[in-house]
Tab-separated table of C-alpha atoms in Angstrom:
chain	number	residue	atom	x	y	z
A	845	UNK	CA	88.193	131.694	118.740
A	846	UNK	CA	87.378	131.088	115.031
A	847	UNK	CA	85.163	128.134	115.987
A	848	UNK	CA	83.052	130.314	118.265
A	849	UNK	CA	82.652	132.879	115.470
A	850	UNK	CA	81.510	130.173	113.071
A	851	UNK	CA	79.003	128.889	115.628
A	852	UNK	CA	77.783	132.401	116.396
A	853	UNK	CA	77.270	133.509	112.799
A	854	UNK	CA	75.910	130.105	111.779
A	855	UNK	CA	73.386	130.331	114.601
A	856	UNK	CA	72.382	133.860	113.653
A	857	UNK	CA	71.949	132.822	110.011
A	858	UNK	CA	69.898	129.738	110.953
A	859	UNK	CA	67.659	131.748	113.284
A	860	UNK	CA	67.157	134.451	110.646
A	861	UNK	CA	66.301	131.861	107.992
A	862	UNK	CA	63.891	130.185	110.391
A	863	UNK	CA	62.224	133.499	111.158
A	864	UNK	CA	61.751	134.147	107.441
A	865	UNK	CA	60.193	130.698	106.983
A	866	UNK	CA	57.855	131.270	109.933
A	867	UNK	CA	56.700	134.586	108.486
A	868	UNK	CA	56.133	132.994	105.070
A	869	UNK	CA	54.175	130.153	106.677
A	870	UNK	CA	52.061	132.566	108.689
A	871	UNK	CA	51.383	134.633	105.570
A	872	UNK	CA	50.320	131.520	103.641
A	873	UNK	CA	48.106	130.225	106.441
A	874	UNK	CA	46.440	133.596	106.969
A	875	UNK	CA	45.150	133.592	103.413
A	876	UNK	CA	43.415	130.219	103.688
A	877	UNK	CA	40.057	129.748	105.329
A	878	UNK	CA	39.967	125.960	105.615
A	879	UNK	CA	42.351	123.886	107.729
A	880	UNK	CA	42.958	121.450	104.858
A	881	UNK	CA	44.498	124.237	102.825
A	882	UNK	CA	46.564	125.535	105.746
A	883	UNK	CA	48.402	122.244	106.388
A	884	UNK	CA	50.811	122.521	103.427
A	885	UNK	CA	52.014	125.915	104.690
A	886	UNK	CA	52.346	124.533	108.180
A	887	UNK	CA	54.349	121.521	106.994
A	888	UNK	CA	56.589	123.299	104.503
A	889	UNK	CA	57.310	126.617	106.234
A	890	UNK	CA	56.264	126.970	109.843
A	891	UNK	CA	57.581	123.676	111.294
A	892	UNK	CA	60.995	123.828	109.535
A	893	UNK	CA	61.196	127.530	110.381
A	894	UNK	CA	60.625	126.852	114.062
A	895	UNK	CA	63.244	124.079	113.954
A	896	UNK	CA	65.769	126.487	112.414
A	897	UNK	CA	65.033	129.113	115.061
A	898	UNK	CA	65.661	126.540	117.819
A	899	UNK	CA	68.829	125.251	116.115
A	900	UNK	CA	70.078	128.816	115.707
A	901	UNK	CA	69.454	129.537	119.378
A	902	UNK	CA	71.400	126.400	120.355
A	903	UNK	CA	74.346	127.395	118.124
A	904	UNK	CA	74.422	130.944	119.508
A	905	UNK	CA	74.284	129.630	123.082
A	906	UNK	CA	77.124	127.191	122.328
A	907	UNK	CA	79.216	130.018	120.879
A	908	UNK	CA	78.620	132.234	123.894
A	909	UNK	CA	79.366	129.457	126.399
A	910	UNK	CA	82.545	128.320	124.651
A	911	UNK	CA	85.660	129.051	126.745
A	912	UNK	CA	87.913	131.766	125.393
A	913	UNK	CA	91.556	130.782	125.007
A	914	UNK	CA	94.207	133.466	125.358
A	915	UNK	CA	95.823	134.422	122.071
A	916	UNK	CA	99.411	133.429	121.487
A	917	UNK	CA	101.821	136.295	120.937
A	918	UNK	CA	102.615	137.011	117.312
A	919	UNK	CA	106.106	136.069	116.142
A	920	UNK	CA	108.513	138.939	115.782
A	921	UNK	CA	108.959	140.643	112.425
A	922	UNK	CA	112.616	139.583	112.235
A	923	UNK	CA	111.697	135.901	112.551
A	924	UNK	CA	109.323	136.068	109.568
A	925	UNK	CA	111.853	137.218	106.965
A	926	UNK	CA	115.143	135.364	107.221
A	927	UNK	CA	118.197	137.012	105.729
A	928	UNK	CA	119.215	135.875	102.243
A	929	UNK	CA	121.375	132.783	102.124
A	930	UNK	CA	123.811	134.466	99.772
A	931	UNK	CA	124.631	137.741	98.070
A	932	UNK	CA	123.791	136.289	94.647
A	933	UNK	CA	121.533	138.300	92.324
A	934	UNK	CA	117.777	137.638	92.171
A	935	UNK	CA	116.539	134.697	90.101
A	936	UNK	CA	113.584	134.109	87.810
A	937	UNK	CA	112.025	131.147	86.073
A	938	UNK	CA	111.487	131.212	82.292
A	939	UNK	CA	108.261	133.062	81.514
A	940	UNK	CA	107.887	134.130	85.149
A	941	UNK	CA	106.998	137.631	86.284
A	942	UNK	CA	108.561	137.506	89.760
A	943	UNK	CA	112.112	137.999	91.031
A	944	UNK	CA	113.191	135.596	93.788
A	945	UNK	CA	116.059	135.363	96.264
A	946	UNK	CA	118.319	132.361	95.597
A	947	UNK	CA	117.049	130.643	98.750
A	948	UNK	CA	113.342	131.164	97.910
A	949	UNK	CA	111.450	127.847	98.138
A	950	UNK	CA	109.731	128.636	94.834
A	951	UNK	CA	113.011	128.506	92.854
A	952	UNK	CA	115.389	126.568	95.117
A	953	UNK	CA	116.598	123.428	93.387
A	954	UNK	CA	115.132	124.338	89.998
A	955	UNK	CA	117.798	124.060	87.295
A	956	UNK	CA	115.793	126.262	84.908
A	957	UNK	CA	115.985	129.252	87.284
A	958	UNK	CA	118.265	131.944	85.840
A	959	UNK	CA	119.452	135.387	86.900
A	960	UNK	CA	116.780	138.052	86.655
A	961	UNK	CA	119.184	140.496	85.010
A	962	UNK	CA	117.697	143.802	83.891
A	963	UNK	CA	114.181	142.427	83.385
A	964	UNK	CA	111.423	144.427	85.074
A	965	UNK	CA	109.972	141.919	87.529
A	966	UNK	CA	107.720	142.184	90.529
A	967	UNK	CA	109.180	141.034	93.865
A	968	UNK	CA	108.159	137.568	95.078
A	969	UNK	CA	105.654	137.891	97.959
A	970	UNK	CA	107.213	134.855	99.672
A	971	UNK	CA	110.883	135.810	99.801
A	972	UNK	CA	110.757	139.594	99.184
A	973	UNK	CA	114.093	139.947	97.369
A	974	UNK	CA	114.303	143.734	97.717
A	975	UNK	CA	114.006	145.679	100.941
A	976	UNK	CA	110.837	147.792	101.200
């Protein structure tokens, strides 16, 4: 699903950029009377613009023809937040601003981690030491 979105929006952006280049090339060519003076606009704007429009159309078609896979069910809320491994008080690292559960992977195994005590700390977004 994300790949088809990338293809779709990439194709739209390429086609839009190509359209802008084509308009700029047309505007430059329309102001020149002689063919010799029109060629630089043709080479630098109109041809690359047309190529971008075609590439954008191919990307959009690929995104629309891509098979859609069914989404997997989201894991349950209980599986995301495991219960604490112990009833020990929250921990902190020296100079840190977050309180962690003892089993948090951010402080587990760190000898410098100490009890948070009465310090005013924000809860760790990974382990969420306090219930909401």
